[in-house]
Short mmCIF file of C-alpha atoms and ligand atoms in Angstrom, two decimals:
data_model
loop_
_atom_site.label_atom_id
_atom_site.label_comp_id
_atom_site.label_asym_id
_atom_site.label_seq_id
_atom_site.Cartn_x
_atom_site.Cartn_y
_atom_site.Cartn_z
CA MET A 4 17.52 -18.92 3.06
CA GLU A 5 17.73 -16.85 6.21
CA LEU A 6 15.29 -14.06 6.08
CA HIS A 7 15.63 -11.11 8.60
CA ILE A 8 12.42 -9.50 8.79
CA GLY A 9 11.56 -6.42 10.77
CA CYS A 10 7.91 -6.37 12.10
CA ILE A 11 6.13 -3.33 12.75
CA PRO A 12 2.73 -4.36 14.28
CA GLY A 13 1.72 -1.01 15.07
CA ASP A 14 -1.54 0.28 16.35
CA GLY A 15 -4.95 -0.36 16.28
CA ILE A 16 -5.55 -3.89 14.40
CA GLY A 17 -2.04 -3.93 13.48
CA PRO A 18 -0.83 -6.22 16.06
CA GLU A 19 -3.47 -8.87 15.30
CA ILE A 20 -3.13 -8.90 11.78
CA VAL A 21 0.56 -8.67 11.60
CA LYS A 22 0.23 -11.97 14.05
CA GLU A 23 -1.46 -13.67 11.46
CA ALA A 24 0.93 -12.94 8.57
CA LYS A 25 3.74 -14.28 10.50
CA LYS A 26 1.86 -17.33 11.09
CA VAL A 27 1.48 -17.83 7.28
CA LEU A 28 5.06 -16.75 6.64
CA ASP A 29 6.50 -19.36 9.81
CA LYS A 30 4.40 -22.22 7.73
CA VAL A 31 6.29 -20.95 4.28
CA ALA A 32 9.65 -21.03 6.10
CA VAL A 33 8.92 -24.75 7.26
CA ARG A 34 7.49 -26.06 3.70
CA PHE A 35 10.26 -24.61 1.96
CA GLY A 36 13.34 -24.96 4.27
CA HIS A 37 13.99 -21.29 5.36
CA THR A 38 14.44 -19.63 8.65
CA ILE A 39 13.31 -16.17 9.72
CA GLN A 40 14.38 -13.77 12.13
CA TYR A 41 11.82 -11.28 13.21
CA THR A 42 12.66 -7.94 14.96
CA GLU A 43 9.93 -6.00 16.33
CA ILE A 44 10.27 -2.44 15.84
CA LEU A 45 7.83 0.36 17.34
CA LEU A 46 6.20 2.98 15.14
CA GLY A 47 3.41 5.34 15.54
CA GLY A 48 1.22 5.32 18.37
CA ALA A 49 2.94 2.57 19.86
CA SER A 50 5.95 4.24 19.85
CA ILE A 51 4.76 7.18 21.19
CA ASP A 52 3.91 5.17 24.38
CA VAL A 53 7.07 3.92 24.98
CA HIS A 54 9.39 6.55 24.05
CA GLY A 55 7.00 9.94 23.51
CA VAL A 56 7.67 10.05 19.90
CA PRO A 57 6.45 8.21 16.70
CA LEU A 58 9.90 7.15 15.49
CA THR A 59 13.24 6.84 17.00
CA MET A 60 16.61 6.42 15.41
CA GLU A 61 16.40 2.99 17.41
CA ALA A 62 13.72 1.97 14.99
CA VAL A 63 15.28 3.42 12.20
CA ASP A 64 18.27 1.48 12.56
CA ALA A 65 16.68 -1.67 13.34
CA ALA A 66 14.46 -1.37 10.15
CA LYS A 67 17.79 -0.53 7.83
CA LYS A 68 19.26 -3.78 9.58
CA SER A 69 16.61 -6.02 8.12
CA ASP A 70 16.36 -7.46 4.65
CA ALA A 71 12.73 -5.99 4.53
CA VAL A 72 9.92 -4.95 7.00
CA LEU A 73 6.43 -5.89 7.51
CA MET A 74 3.97 -3.52 8.86
CA GLY A 75 0.69 -3.84 10.02
CA SER A 76 -0.85 -0.23 10.72
CA ILE A 77 -0.35 3.12 11.90
CA GLY A 78 -2.73 5.85 13.77
CA GLY A 79 -5.85 5.89 16.25
CA ASP A 80 -9.23 7.56 16.36
CA ALA A 81 -8.26 11.07 15.94
CA ASN A 82 -11.21 12.42 17.94
CA THR A 83 -10.62 10.23 20.91
CA SER A 84 -6.80 8.94 21.07
CA PRO A 85 -4.60 11.09 23.45
CA TRP A 86 -1.78 10.95 20.53
CA TYR A 87 -3.88 13.63 18.56
CA LYS A 88 -3.26 16.10 21.18
CA LEU A 89 0.22 16.34 20.43
CA PRO A 90 1.73 18.61 17.97
CA PRO A 91 1.24 17.22 14.15
CA GLN A 92 4.99 16.34 13.66
CA LYS A 93 4.64 13.93 16.93
CA ARG A 94 1.91 12.45 15.87
CA PRO A 95 1.63 8.67 14.83
CA GLU A 96 1.63 9.68 10.99
CA ALA A 97 4.47 11.57 11.29
CA GLY A 98 6.31 8.53 12.29
CA LEU A 99 5.29 6.62 9.26
CA LEU A 100 5.87 9.40 7.01
CA ALA A 101 9.61 10.35 8.39
CA ILE A 102 10.27 6.28 8.07
CA ARG A 103 9.49 6.51 4.43
CA LYS A 104 11.97 9.27 4.15
CA GLU A 105 14.60 7.72 6.01
CA LEU A 106 14.54 4.53 4.38
CA GLY A 107 14.12 6.24 0.90
CA LEU A 108 10.89 4.24 0.20
CA PHE A 109 9.83 6.14 -2.84
CA ALA A 110 8.13 3.99 -4.69
CA ASN A 111 4.50 2.66 -3.61
CA LEU A 112 2.92 -0.09 -5.03
CA ARG A 113 -0.60 -0.70 -4.45
CA PRO A 114 -2.25 -3.30 -6.62
CA ALA A 115 -6.16 -2.70 -6.95
CA VAL A 116 -7.96 -6.17 -7.82
CA LEU A 117 -11.21 -7.39 -8.40
CA TYR A 118 -11.25 -10.72 -6.99
CA GLU A 119 -13.39 -13.00 -8.68
CA GLU A 120 -14.72 -14.90 -5.41
CA LEU A 121 -15.56 -11.20 -4.34
CA ALA A 122 -17.17 -9.93 -7.18
CA GLU A 123 -20.65 -9.12 -5.20
CA ALA A 124 -18.73 -7.05 -3.30
CA CYS A 125 -17.92 -4.64 -6.01
CA PRO A 126 -20.19 -1.25 -5.48
CA LEU A 127 -20.14 -0.59 -9.21
CA LYS A 128 -23.12 -1.77 -11.75
CA GLU A 129 -22.47 -5.29 -12.66
CA GLU A 130 -21.97 -4.39 -16.46
CA ILE A 131 -18.92 -2.35 -15.49
CA SER A 132 -17.22 -4.76 -12.80
CA ARG A 133 -18.00 -8.04 -15.15
CA ALA A 134 -15.01 -6.89 -17.43
CA GLY A 135 -12.98 -7.26 -13.94
CA PHE A 136 -9.91 -5.11 -13.54
CA ASP A 137 -6.35 -5.73 -12.16
CA MET A 138 -4.73 -2.27 -11.77
CA MET A 139 -1.17 -1.43 -10.18
CA ILE A 140 -1.11 2.26 -8.89
CA MET A 141 2.63 3.33 -8.37
CA ARG A 142 2.34 6.18 -6.03
CA GLU A 143 5.64 8.74 -5.71
CA LEU A 144 6.15 8.32 -1.53
CA THR A 145 8.85 10.70 -0.48
CA GLY A 146 8.26 13.97 -2.35
CA GLY A 147 5.71 16.45 -3.42
CA LEU A 148 3.32 18.03 -0.85
CA TYR A 149 3.33 15.78 2.22
CA PHE A 150 7.11 16.76 1.93
CA GLY A 151 7.23 20.38 1.23
CA GLU A 152 7.69 23.08 3.41
CA ARG A 153 4.64 23.99 5.45
CA ARG A 154 3.52 26.58 7.89
CA THR A 155 0.57 28.39 9.46
CA THR A 156 0.96 32.30 10.49
CA VAL A 157 -1.11 34.89 11.32
CA GLU A 158 -0.91 38.16 9.38
CA ASN A 159 -2.95 41.04 10.72
CA GLY A 160 -5.20 38.62 12.68
CA VAL A 161 -6.01 36.52 9.62
CA ARG A 162 -4.54 32.94 10.03
CA THR A 163 -2.74 31.66 6.75
CA ALA A 164 -1.21 28.03 5.97
CA VAL A 165 0.66 27.28 3.63
CA ASP A 166 1.93 23.93 2.14
CA THR A 167 4.37 23.50 -0.85
CA LEU A 168 4.41 21.07 -3.67
CA THR A 169 8.26 20.46 -5.13
CA TYR A 170 9.38 17.88 -7.20
CA ASN A 171 12.65 17.65 -9.11
CA GLU A 172 13.35 15.48 -12.30
CA LYS A 173 15.32 13.18 -10.67
CA GLU A 174 12.53 12.07 -8.21
CA ILE A 175 10.06 11.99 -11.12
CA ARG A 176 12.54 9.88 -13.39
CA ARG A 177 13.17 7.14 -10.78
CA ILE A 178 9.67 6.45 -10.04
CA ALA A 179 8.95 6.60 -13.62
CA VAL A 180 11.69 4.16 -14.35
CA LYS A 181 10.09 1.70 -11.86
CA ALA A 182 6.52 1.94 -13.29
CA PHE A 183 7.85 1.33 -16.70
CA ASP A 184 9.83 -1.61 -15.17
CA ILE A 185 6.66 -3.10 -13.94
CA ALA A 186 4.72 -2.32 -16.72
CA MET A 187 6.90 -4.47 -18.72
CA LYS A 188 6.01 -7.58 -16.48
CA ARG A 189 2.35 -6.75 -16.75
CA ARG A 190 0.03 -5.75 -19.78
CA LYS A 191 2.64 -3.01 -20.82
CA LYS A 192 0.40 -0.04 -20.21
CA VAL A 193 1.34 3.13 -18.33
CA THR A 194 -1.21 5.96 -17.35
CA SER A 195 0.37 8.71 -16.17
CA VAL A 196 -1.79 11.01 -13.90
CA ASP A 197 -1.12 14.84 -13.10
CA LYS A 198 -2.81 18.02 -13.07
CA ALA A 199 -0.93 19.55 -16.03
CA ASN A 200 -3.36 21.93 -16.89
CA VAL A 201 -2.63 23.77 -13.68
CA LEU A 202 0.57 22.65 -11.82
CA ASP A 203 4.38 23.48 -12.85
CA SER A 204 5.25 20.49 -11.09
CA SER A 205 2.76 18.11 -13.19
CA ARG A 206 4.09 20.07 -16.19
CA LEU A 207 7.67 18.97 -15.33
CA TRP A 208 6.05 15.22 -14.27
CA ARG A 209 4.62 15.15 -17.87
CA ASP A 210 8.04 15.93 -19.44
CA VAL A 211 10.23 13.64 -17.64
CA VAL A 212 7.61 10.88 -17.72
CA ASN A 213 7.74 11.31 -21.68
CA GLU A 214 11.48 11.12 -21.68
CA VAL A 215 11.68 7.82 -19.55
CA ALA A 216 8.92 6.24 -22.21
CA LYS A 217 11.36 6.70 -25.03
CA ASP A 218 13.57 3.80 -23.48
CA TYR A 219 10.13 1.80 -23.25
CA PRO A 220 9.04 1.30 -27.09
CA GLN A 221 6.65 -1.71 -26.21
CA VAL A 222 4.87 0.36 -23.29
CA ALA A 223 1.93 2.24 -24.39
CA LEU A 224 2.00 5.61 -22.30
CA SER A 225 -0.77 7.83 -21.83
CA HIS A 226 -1.48 10.98 -19.41
CA MET A 227 -4.92 11.71 -17.67
CA LEU A 228 -5.64 14.87 -15.44
CA VAL A 229 -6.33 13.68 -12.11
CA ASP A 230 -9.81 14.69 -11.71
CA ASN A 231 -10.81 12.78 -15.04
CA CYS A 232 -9.04 9.76 -13.53
CA ALA A 233 -11.37 9.99 -10.16
CA MET A 234 -14.08 9.78 -12.70
CA GLN A 235 -12.74 6.99 -15.00
CA LEU A 236 -11.79 4.96 -11.82
CA VAL A 237 -15.64 4.18 -11.19
CA LYS A 238 -16.57 4.26 -15.08
CA ASP A 239 -14.12 1.71 -16.54
CA PRO A 240 -11.42 0.27 -14.01
CA ALA A 241 -10.74 -2.00 -16.70
CA GLN A 242 -9.00 0.27 -18.62
CA PHE A 243 -6.06 0.92 -16.27
CA ASP A 244 -2.73 -1.52 -16.14
CA VAL A 245 -0.16 0.65 -14.47
CA ILE A 246 -0.98 4.03 -12.99
CA LEU A 247 1.82 6.45 -12.29
CA THR A 248 1.35 9.10 -10.30
CA GLU A 249 2.58 11.83 -7.42
CA ASN A 250 2.41 11.30 -3.54
CA MET A 251 -0.91 13.08 -2.95
CA PHE A 252 -2.66 11.99 -5.99
CA GLY A 253 -1.54 8.33 -5.38
CA ASP A 254 -2.83 8.68 -1.91
CA ILE A 255 -6.36 9.93 -2.70
CA LEU A 256 -6.64 7.64 -6.01
CA SER A 257 -5.24 4.17 -4.19
CA ASP A 258 -8.34 4.81 -1.55
CA GLU A 259 -10.59 5.26 -4.27
CA ALA A 260 -9.30 2.14 -6.23
CA SER A 261 -9.45 0.08 -3.15
CA MET A 262 -12.86 0.93 -2.55
CA VAL A 263 -14.21 0.31 -6.00
CA THR A 264 -12.85 -3.39 -5.49
CA GLY A 265 -15.15 -3.51 -2.45
CA SER A 266 -12.63 -5.30 -0.46
CA ILE A 267 -10.44 -2.88 1.21
CA GLY A 268 -9.22 -5.59 3.64
CA MET A 269 -7.66 -7.88 0.61
CA LEU A 270 -5.19 -5.10 -1.05
CA ALA A 271 -1.46 -5.29 -0.09
CA SER A 272 1.08 -2.88 -0.71
CA ALA A 273 4.82 -2.62 -0.91
CA SER A 274 7.05 0.63 -0.48
CA LEU A 275 10.43 0.38 -2.44
CA ASN A 276 14.04 1.87 -2.70
CA ASP A 277 16.59 1.44 -5.09
CA THR A 278 17.42 -1.76 -3.21
CA SER A 279 15.97 -4.90 -2.92
CA PHE A 280 14.73 -3.73 0.83
CA GLY A 281 10.99 -3.04 0.88
CA LEU A 282 8.46 -2.04 3.74
CA TYR A 283 5.42 -3.95 2.92
CA GLU A 284 1.81 -3.00 4.45
CA PRO A 285 -1.80 -3.63 4.13
CA SER A 286 -3.73 -0.62 2.32
CA HIS A 287 -6.20 -0.10 5.07
CA GLY A 288 -5.96 1.76 7.87
CA SER A 289 -5.83 0.78 11.74
CA ALA A 290 -9.33 0.67 12.27
CA PRO A 291 -9.53 1.22 15.88
CA ASP A 292 -12.73 1.24 16.27
CA ILE A 293 -12.54 -2.93 15.87
CA ALA A 294 -9.05 -3.43 17.27
CA GLY A 295 -8.46 -6.22 19.51
CA MET A 296 -11.92 -8.09 19.04
CA ASP A 297 -10.33 -10.57 16.53
CA ILE A 298 -12.87 -9.64 13.70
CA ALA A 299 -10.29 -7.76 11.34
CA ASN A 300 -9.32 -9.37 7.75
CA PRO A 301 -5.77 -10.44 7.94
CA ILE A 302 -5.56 -10.84 4.16
CA ALA A 303 -4.26 -7.60 2.87
CA THR A 304 -1.37 -8.28 5.48
CA VAL A 305 -0.53 -11.81 4.44
CA LEU A 306 -0.66 -10.58 0.69
CA SER A 307 2.00 -8.42 1.61
CA ALA A 308 3.86 -10.47 2.98
CA SER A 309 3.66 -12.46 -0.09
CA MET A 310 4.67 -9.30 -1.79
CA MET A 311 7.80 -9.15 0.45
CA LEU A 312 8.65 -12.59 -0.35
CA ARG A 313 8.39 -11.88 -4.45
CA TYR A 314 10.05 -8.33 -4.14
CA SER A 315 12.65 -8.05 -1.45
CA PHE A 316 13.81 -12.06 -1.27
CA ASN A 317 13.02 -13.13 -5.00
CA LEU A 318 11.08 -16.32 -3.63
CA THR A 319 8.56 -16.82 -6.13
CA SER A 320 7.16 -20.01 -5.51
CA GLU A 321 6.85 -18.88 -1.97
CA ALA A 322 4.84 -16.02 -2.89
CA ASP A 323 2.68 -18.07 -5.29
CA ALA A 324 1.83 -20.56 -2.29
CA VAL A 325 0.70 -17.55 -0.40
CA ASP A 326 -1.41 -16.11 -2.96
CA LYS A 327 -2.94 -19.76 -3.46
CA ALA A 328 -3.71 -20.19 -0.27
CA VAL A 329 -5.59 -17.12 -0.16
CA LYS A 330 -7.69 -17.86 -3.20
CA GLN A 331 -8.52 -21.50 -2.18
CA VAL A 332 -9.47 -20.09 1.33
CA LEU A 333 -11.80 -17.71 -0.48
CA LYS A 334 -12.99 -20.61 -2.79
CA SER A 335 -13.66 -22.65 0.22
CA GLY A 336 -16.06 -20.09 1.39
CA TYR A 337 -14.37 -18.54 4.39
CA ARG A 338 -14.86 -14.77 5.19
CA THR A 339 -13.98 -12.35 7.61
CA SER A 340 -16.96 -9.99 8.70
CA ASP A 341 -15.69 -7.35 6.15
CA ILE A 342 -15.91 -9.73 3.12
CA MET A 343 -19.08 -11.83 3.90
CA SER A 344 -21.94 -10.82 1.86
CA ALA A 345 -25.66 -11.66 2.41
CA ASP A 346 -25.75 -14.08 -0.65
CA CYS A 347 -22.40 -15.34 0.40
CA LYS A 348 -24.08 -16.31 3.62
CA LYS A 349 -27.01 -17.79 1.76
CA ALA A 350 -24.82 -20.03 -0.52
CA GLY A 351 -23.07 -21.68 2.48
CA CYS A 352 -19.91 -19.12 3.28
CA ARG A 353 -18.45 -19.65 6.59
CA GLN A 354 -17.58 -16.34 8.96
CA VAL A 355 -14.33 -16.44 10.64
CA THR A 356 -12.38 -14.62 12.98
CA CYS A 357 -9.15 -12.98 12.30
CA SER A 358 -6.94 -15.87 14.14
CA GLU A 359 -8.78 -18.34 12.45
CA MET A 360 -8.32 -16.81 8.98
CA GLY A 361 -4.63 -16.82 9.63
CA THR A 362 -4.44 -20.73 10.59
CA LEU A 363 -6.91 -21.58 7.63
CA LEU A 364 -4.47 -19.75 5.35
CA ALA A 365 -1.26 -21.17 6.93
CA ASP A 366 -2.79 -24.79 6.89
CA ARG A 367 -3.03 -24.42 3.01
CA ILE A 368 0.86 -23.41 2.28
C1 IPM B 410 -1.32 6.07 3.40
C2 IPM B 410 -1.85 6.66 4.65
C3 IPM B 410 -0.66 7.83 4.96
C4 IPM B 410 -0.09 8.58 3.57
C5 IPM B 410 -1.08 8.61 6.28
C6 IPM B 410 -1.32 8.01 7.39
C7 IPM B 410 0.38 9.65 6.71
O1 IPM B 410 -2.91 7.73 4.26
O2 IPM B 410 -0.25 5.22 3.29
O3 IPM B 410 -2.27 5.89 2.28
O4 IPM B 410 -1.01 9.48 3.48
O5 IPM B 410 0.78 8.33 2.97
MG1 MG B 411 -3.88 7.01 2.69
#
């Protein structure tokens, strides 16, 4: 098979982690008889440096021409980077929001899994983490507060800022359908998260999710208020299978869930539209403080590449091979610094660099 992959190295640690993911993908190609063509695409700060804007139409076209896009990370240090002297709509993050919208990537899948090998990194009490957890956060990605009208005005000397949170039933239905479809392939449980005790958009969300649920009688649906969900994620994460939620709640809850795993450097994500196209990126940020030091953890990006093989190319054995390589490398005791613990070190675990980790993974494909 010929795979046309758009590559967005992006900012911060992005270029180094994408390089390692490509190392692994190239090995997959050799081992399984595929060819890969990469097209490099500029986004975020990297695009600002060249074109003065975080996203160009040229970049959107290049992404659209690819079968799928693999991304590193976007953004810099807001206190020191010159990108943050630009107006908000010209900053790196605006490019990421815009490309999601341009490509219609309304469904963001963020798995949060407690890896057995890394259980000691989980910050929860052992009596809670013992049960393990494996949830999929389905975040609506192109609507709600992040895409509503916004303005800041000054009236009678008082500054006022307005952001609007809008959802229509079509936007809610399509993400709900995706969430139920995915739940059917998992433990058949959907927790829809909203703030229906306050927000109209949440009451509509709940109604539409209930309507969609009628087509999935095998899936157990429950509704949870977002503040309670934030609590439940640290109290009893094992109760969740698929969490379905709107854009901002999903942004916040997915960060919380990833922290609870203790290994944010391990978590992948996929942003999908209605076709097989997807944009795949690690759940973590650009970590500008360690950029270029070759100490970042490339595993989340490698696992994002695995999600790409699975969801965009339907290459299940290839994706399984990548996931297995990650498990084997962890089992063999190799750790990047973010997932190295004192106990692991004592037990003989070896600390490796970003590029060494990439090579170790590629060698196991
Ligand atoms: C994420 C990030 C982005 C978002 C930012 C960088 C715009 O936090 O992917 O979660 O909020 O969607
Ligand atoms: Mg976020």
